[in-house]
Coordinates of C-alpha atoms and ligand atoms in Angstrom, one line a residue:
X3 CA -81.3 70.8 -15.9
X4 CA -83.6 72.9 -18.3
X5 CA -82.8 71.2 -21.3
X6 CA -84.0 67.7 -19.4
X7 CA -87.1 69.7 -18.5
X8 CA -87.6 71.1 -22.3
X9 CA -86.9 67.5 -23.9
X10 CA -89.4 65.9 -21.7
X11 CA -92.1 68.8 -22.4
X12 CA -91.4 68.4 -26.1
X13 CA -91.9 64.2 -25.5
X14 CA -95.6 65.5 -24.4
X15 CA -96.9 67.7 -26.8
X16 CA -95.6 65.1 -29.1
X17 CA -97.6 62.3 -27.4
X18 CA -100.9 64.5 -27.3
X19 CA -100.5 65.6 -31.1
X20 CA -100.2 61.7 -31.5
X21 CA -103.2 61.4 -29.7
X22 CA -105.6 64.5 -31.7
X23 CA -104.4 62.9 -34.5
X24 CA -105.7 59.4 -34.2
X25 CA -109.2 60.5 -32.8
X26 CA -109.7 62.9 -36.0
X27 CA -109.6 58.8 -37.8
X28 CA -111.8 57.2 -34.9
X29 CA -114.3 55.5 -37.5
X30 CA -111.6 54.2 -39.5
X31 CA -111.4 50.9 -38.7
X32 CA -108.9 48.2 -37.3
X33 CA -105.8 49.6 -38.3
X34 CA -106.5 53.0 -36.6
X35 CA -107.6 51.0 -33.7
X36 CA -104.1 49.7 -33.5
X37 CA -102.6 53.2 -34.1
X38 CA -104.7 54.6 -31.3
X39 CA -103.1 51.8 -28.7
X40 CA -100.4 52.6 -29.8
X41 CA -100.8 56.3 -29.4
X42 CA -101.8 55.3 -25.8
X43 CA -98.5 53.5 -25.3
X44 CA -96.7 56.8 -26.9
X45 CA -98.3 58.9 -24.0
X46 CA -96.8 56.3 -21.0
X47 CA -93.8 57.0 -22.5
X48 CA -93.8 60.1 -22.8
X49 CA -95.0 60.2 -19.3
X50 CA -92.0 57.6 -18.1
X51 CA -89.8 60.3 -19.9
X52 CA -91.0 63.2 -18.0
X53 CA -90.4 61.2 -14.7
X54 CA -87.0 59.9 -15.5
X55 CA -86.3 63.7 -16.4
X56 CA -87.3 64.5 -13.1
X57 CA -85.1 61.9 -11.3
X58 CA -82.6 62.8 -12.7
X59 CA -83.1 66.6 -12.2
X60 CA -83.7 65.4 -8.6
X61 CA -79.9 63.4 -8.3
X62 CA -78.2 66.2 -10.3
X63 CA -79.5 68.5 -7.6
X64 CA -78.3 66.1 -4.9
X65 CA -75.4 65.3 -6.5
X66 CA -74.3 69.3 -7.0
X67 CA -75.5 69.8 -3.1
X68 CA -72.7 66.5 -2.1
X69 CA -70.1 68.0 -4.4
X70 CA -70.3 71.9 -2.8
X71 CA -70.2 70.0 0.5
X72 CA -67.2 68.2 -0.2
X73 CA -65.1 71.1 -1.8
X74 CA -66.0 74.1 0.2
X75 CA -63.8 75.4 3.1
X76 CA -66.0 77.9 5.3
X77 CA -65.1 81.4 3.8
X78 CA -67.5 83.9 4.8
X79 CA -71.1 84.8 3.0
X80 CA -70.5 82.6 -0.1
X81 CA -71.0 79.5 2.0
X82 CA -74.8 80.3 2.6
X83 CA -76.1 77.0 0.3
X84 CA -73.6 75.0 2.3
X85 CA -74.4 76.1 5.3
X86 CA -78.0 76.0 4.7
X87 CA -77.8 72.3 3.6
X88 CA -76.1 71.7 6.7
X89 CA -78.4 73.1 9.5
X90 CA -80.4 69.6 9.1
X91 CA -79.6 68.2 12.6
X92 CA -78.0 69.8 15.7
X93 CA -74.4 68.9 16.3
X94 CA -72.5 69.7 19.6
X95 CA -68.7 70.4 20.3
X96 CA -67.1 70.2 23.6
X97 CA -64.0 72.3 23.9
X98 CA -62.1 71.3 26.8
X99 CA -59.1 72.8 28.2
X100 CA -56.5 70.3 30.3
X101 CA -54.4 71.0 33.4
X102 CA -55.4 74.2 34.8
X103 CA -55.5 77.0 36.1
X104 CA -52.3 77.3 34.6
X105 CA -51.2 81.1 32.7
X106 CA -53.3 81.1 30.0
X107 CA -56.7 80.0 32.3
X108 CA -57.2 83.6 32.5
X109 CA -57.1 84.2 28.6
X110 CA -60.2 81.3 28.2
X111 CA -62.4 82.6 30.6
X112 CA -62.4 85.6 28.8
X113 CA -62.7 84.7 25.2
X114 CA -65.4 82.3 26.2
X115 CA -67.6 85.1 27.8
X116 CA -66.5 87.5 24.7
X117 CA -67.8 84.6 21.9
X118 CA -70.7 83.6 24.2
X119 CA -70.1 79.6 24.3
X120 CA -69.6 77.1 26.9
X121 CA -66.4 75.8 27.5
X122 CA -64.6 73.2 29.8
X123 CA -61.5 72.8 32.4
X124 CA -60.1 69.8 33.4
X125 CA -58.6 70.8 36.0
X126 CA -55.7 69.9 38.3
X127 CA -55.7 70.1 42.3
X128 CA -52.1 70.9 42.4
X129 CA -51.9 73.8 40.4
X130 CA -54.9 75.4 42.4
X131 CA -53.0 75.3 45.2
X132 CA -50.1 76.5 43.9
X133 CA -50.7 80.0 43.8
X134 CA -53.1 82.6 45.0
X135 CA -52.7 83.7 41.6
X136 CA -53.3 80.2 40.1
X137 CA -56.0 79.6 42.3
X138 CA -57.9 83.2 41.5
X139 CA -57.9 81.8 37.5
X140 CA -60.0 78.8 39.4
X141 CA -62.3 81.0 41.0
X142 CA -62.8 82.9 37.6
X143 CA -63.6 79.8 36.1
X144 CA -66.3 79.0 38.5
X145 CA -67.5 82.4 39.0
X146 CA -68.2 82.4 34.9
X147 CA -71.6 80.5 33.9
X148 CA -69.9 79.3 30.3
X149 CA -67.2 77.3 32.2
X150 CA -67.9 74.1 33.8
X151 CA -65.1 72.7 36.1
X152 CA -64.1 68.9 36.0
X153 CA -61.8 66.6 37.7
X154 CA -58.3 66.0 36.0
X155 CA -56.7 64.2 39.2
X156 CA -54.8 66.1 42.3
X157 CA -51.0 65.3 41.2
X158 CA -51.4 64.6 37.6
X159 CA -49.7 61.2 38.5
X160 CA -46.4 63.0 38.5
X161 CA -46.4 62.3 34.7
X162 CA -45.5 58.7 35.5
X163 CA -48.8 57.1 33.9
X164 CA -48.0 53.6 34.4
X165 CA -46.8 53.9 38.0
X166 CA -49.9 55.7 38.9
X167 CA -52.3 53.3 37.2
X168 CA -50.8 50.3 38.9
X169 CA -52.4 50.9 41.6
X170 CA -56.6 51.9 41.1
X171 CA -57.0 52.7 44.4
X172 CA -54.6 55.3 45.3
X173 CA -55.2 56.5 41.7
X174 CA -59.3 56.5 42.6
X175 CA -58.3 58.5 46.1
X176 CA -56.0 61.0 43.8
X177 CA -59.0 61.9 41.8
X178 CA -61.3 62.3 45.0
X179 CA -58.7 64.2 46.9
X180 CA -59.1 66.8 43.7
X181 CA -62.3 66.5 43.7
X182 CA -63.0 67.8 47.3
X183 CA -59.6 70.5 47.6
X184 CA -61.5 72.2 44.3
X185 CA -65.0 71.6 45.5
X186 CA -65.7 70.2 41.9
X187 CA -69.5 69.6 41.8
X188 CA -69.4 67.1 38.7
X189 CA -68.2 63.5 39.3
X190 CA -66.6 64.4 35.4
X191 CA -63.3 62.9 35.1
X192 CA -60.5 63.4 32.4
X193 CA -57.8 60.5 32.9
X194 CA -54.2 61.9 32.8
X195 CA -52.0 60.7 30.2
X196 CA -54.9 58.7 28.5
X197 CA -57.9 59.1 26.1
X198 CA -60.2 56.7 27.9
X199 CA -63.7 56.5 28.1
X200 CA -66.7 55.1 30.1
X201 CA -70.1 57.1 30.2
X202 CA -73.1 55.1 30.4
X203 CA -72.3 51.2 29.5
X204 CA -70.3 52.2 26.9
X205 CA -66.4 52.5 27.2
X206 CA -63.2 53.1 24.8
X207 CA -59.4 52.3 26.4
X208 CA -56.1 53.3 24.9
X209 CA -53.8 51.8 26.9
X210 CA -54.6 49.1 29.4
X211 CA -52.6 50.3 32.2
X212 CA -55.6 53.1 33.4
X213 CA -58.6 50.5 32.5
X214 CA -58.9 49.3 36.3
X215 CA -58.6 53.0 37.8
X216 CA -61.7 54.2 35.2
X217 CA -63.7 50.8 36.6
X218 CA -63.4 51.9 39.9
X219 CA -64.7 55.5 39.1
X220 CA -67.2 54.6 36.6
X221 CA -68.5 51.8 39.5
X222 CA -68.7 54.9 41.8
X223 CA -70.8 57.2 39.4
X224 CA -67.6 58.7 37.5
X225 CA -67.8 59.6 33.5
X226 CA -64.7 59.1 32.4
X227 CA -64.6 61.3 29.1
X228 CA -61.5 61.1 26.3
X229 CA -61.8 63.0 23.5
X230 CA -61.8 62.8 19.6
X231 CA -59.1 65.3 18.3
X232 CA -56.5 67.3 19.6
X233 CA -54.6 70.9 19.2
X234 CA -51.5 71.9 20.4
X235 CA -49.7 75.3 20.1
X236 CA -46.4 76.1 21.7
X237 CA -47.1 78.4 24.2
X238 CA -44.0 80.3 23.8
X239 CA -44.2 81.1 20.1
X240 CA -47.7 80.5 19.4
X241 CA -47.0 77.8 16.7
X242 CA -49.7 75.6 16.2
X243 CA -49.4 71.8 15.1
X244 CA -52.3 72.3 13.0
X245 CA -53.6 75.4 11.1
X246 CA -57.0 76.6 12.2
X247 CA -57.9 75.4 8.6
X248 CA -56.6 72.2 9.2
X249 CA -58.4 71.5 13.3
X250 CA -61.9 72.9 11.7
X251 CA -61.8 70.7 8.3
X252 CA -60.7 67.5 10.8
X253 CA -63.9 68.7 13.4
X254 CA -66.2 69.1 10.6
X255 CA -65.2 65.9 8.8
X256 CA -65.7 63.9 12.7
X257 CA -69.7 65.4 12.2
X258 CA -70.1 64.8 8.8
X259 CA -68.4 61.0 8.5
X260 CA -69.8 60.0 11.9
X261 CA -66.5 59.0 13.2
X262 CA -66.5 60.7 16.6
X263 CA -66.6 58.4 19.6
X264 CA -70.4 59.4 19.4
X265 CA -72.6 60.7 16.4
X266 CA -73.1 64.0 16.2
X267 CA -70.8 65.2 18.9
X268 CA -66.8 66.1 19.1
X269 CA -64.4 66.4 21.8
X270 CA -61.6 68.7 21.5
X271 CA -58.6 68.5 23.7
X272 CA -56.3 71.3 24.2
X273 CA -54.8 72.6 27.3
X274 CA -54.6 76.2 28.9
X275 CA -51.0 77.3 28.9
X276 CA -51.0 77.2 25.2
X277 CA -53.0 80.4 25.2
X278 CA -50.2 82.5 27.1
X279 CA -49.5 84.3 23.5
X280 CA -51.6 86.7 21.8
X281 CA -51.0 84.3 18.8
X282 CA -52.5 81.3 20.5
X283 CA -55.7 83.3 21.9
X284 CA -56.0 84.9 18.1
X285 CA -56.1 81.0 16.9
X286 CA -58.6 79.8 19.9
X287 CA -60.6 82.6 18.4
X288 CA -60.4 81.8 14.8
X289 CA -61.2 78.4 15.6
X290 CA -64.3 79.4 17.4
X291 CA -65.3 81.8 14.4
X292 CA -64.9 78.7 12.0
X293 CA -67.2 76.7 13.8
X294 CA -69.7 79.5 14.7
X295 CA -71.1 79.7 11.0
X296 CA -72.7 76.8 11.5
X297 CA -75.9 77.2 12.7
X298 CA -76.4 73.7 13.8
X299 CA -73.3 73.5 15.9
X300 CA -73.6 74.1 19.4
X301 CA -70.8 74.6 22.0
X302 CA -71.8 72.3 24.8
X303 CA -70.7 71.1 28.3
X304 CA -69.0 67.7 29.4
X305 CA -72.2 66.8 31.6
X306 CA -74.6 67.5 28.5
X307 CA -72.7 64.7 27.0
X308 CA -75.1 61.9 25.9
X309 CA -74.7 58.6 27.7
Ligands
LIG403 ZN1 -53.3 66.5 31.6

């Protein structure tokens, strides 16, 4: 970039020599006349130089700024001009957690007060009323101001999607039954079994079979809310599907390319009993880290979710 600058600097003092020059012959007739337009021209130039120079100083910048985007993975201090590039506009992820309280509920509640960001349970009537125990990990959840509860349907339609979809209106009464045994105060739904959504006017299906059952909840003021990208982690061994590396490069490429269901914000699915393990909390954790060094990345609720 300095030798563009010193070339265009050395293209005018060249132009005004040309022009001390000329004016030192002012009384010498036509052909210095010409000379002196000429000298003129020179100095437009060498003036065209100078901005070119600086265009392209300006793209080589850009151009470096793209490339360190591109190519960097998040590694501590030396990302500061990354992350500094990146702090343009705020960007918002939703974690969400599926079918508790389950073991592991306990785990979340936790590691969301200890990082300091919102997260959010889909949760499942059944398993409330399970267990005293099960039910105390709901009660932890609502009792904690960084988790918002949402609706994830009373039986989970006995894990036979199609069956339960074939019929809306029993499948609409599922969701309300859950909805008042868990005193959910959001009318926030998470169909079970598939990534559909409907918030506002605007709606994505999957699979056909649950279209009907999200009409009739959207018609009565549900959001219906899918989600973007998905971890799982045995929650036995703690093996993950992806590497932390892996989830944050696929989140931050969702922001970046715009290819989230909406701009600037991405859903994360995951569900609570893959956090049993020490290794599956230590991985929620990393995650979070990952993210956190963005400054423009905010952890958000459901219900902030633009329409
Ligand atoms: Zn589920």
């Amino acid at each position: 970039m300095e030798k563009v600058i010193k070339l265009s600097l050395i293209g005018i003092s060249l132009g005004i020599v040309g022009l001390g020059l000329q004016s030192c012959n002012q009384n010498s007739g036509k052909k210095e006349e010409k000379v002196s337009v000429d000298s003129v021209q020179h100095k437009k130039d060498s003036l065209v130089v100078v901005q070119d120079s600086i265009t392209k100083v300006d793209s080589l910048r850009k151009d470096s700024i793209t490339k360190m985007e591109e190519n960097t993975s998040y590694i501590g201090v030396k990302d500061t001009t990354v992350l500094l590039t990146d702090s343009i506009s705020p960007r918002y992820i939703y974690l969400t957690f599926d079918d508790g309280p389950l073991n592991g509920s306990q785990y979340l509640d936790s590691i969301a007060t200890a990082k300091g960001i919102k997260i959010n349970a889909f949760l499942i009537g059944e398993h409330d009323k399970m267990s005293k125990k099960l039910h105390g990990y709901t009660e932890r959840y609502k009792n904690n101001t960084l988790v918002d509860c949402y609706n994830h349907s009373y039986w989970h339609a006995h894990n036979k999607y199609s069956t339960f979809y074939s019929n809306p209106q029993t499948a609409f009464e599922d969701f309300e039954l859950a909805e008042k045994s868990m005193e959910l105060e959001h009318k926030i739904v998470r169909l079970p079994g598939r990534n559909i959504w409907y918030v506002g006017n605007r709606k994505k299906v999957d699979l056909k079979s649950g279209a009907s059952t999200a009409e009739l909840l959207h018609q009565n003021g549900y959001k219906i809310m899918g989600w973007d990208c998905e971890w799982k982690i045995n929650g036995v061994t703690g093996k993950p599907d992806l590497t932390v590396n892996q989830l944050y490069t696929q989140m931050k490429n969702l922001l970046r390319k715009g290819t989230s269901y909406t701009k600037n914000n991405v859903v994360l699915l995951t569900h609570d009993n893959m956090y049993q393990t020490k290794k599956g909390q230590k991985l929620l954790s990393d995650l979070i880290d990952s993210l956190k060094q963005h400054p423009n990345y905010r952890f958000e609720f459901m219900r902030n979710y633009p329409k």
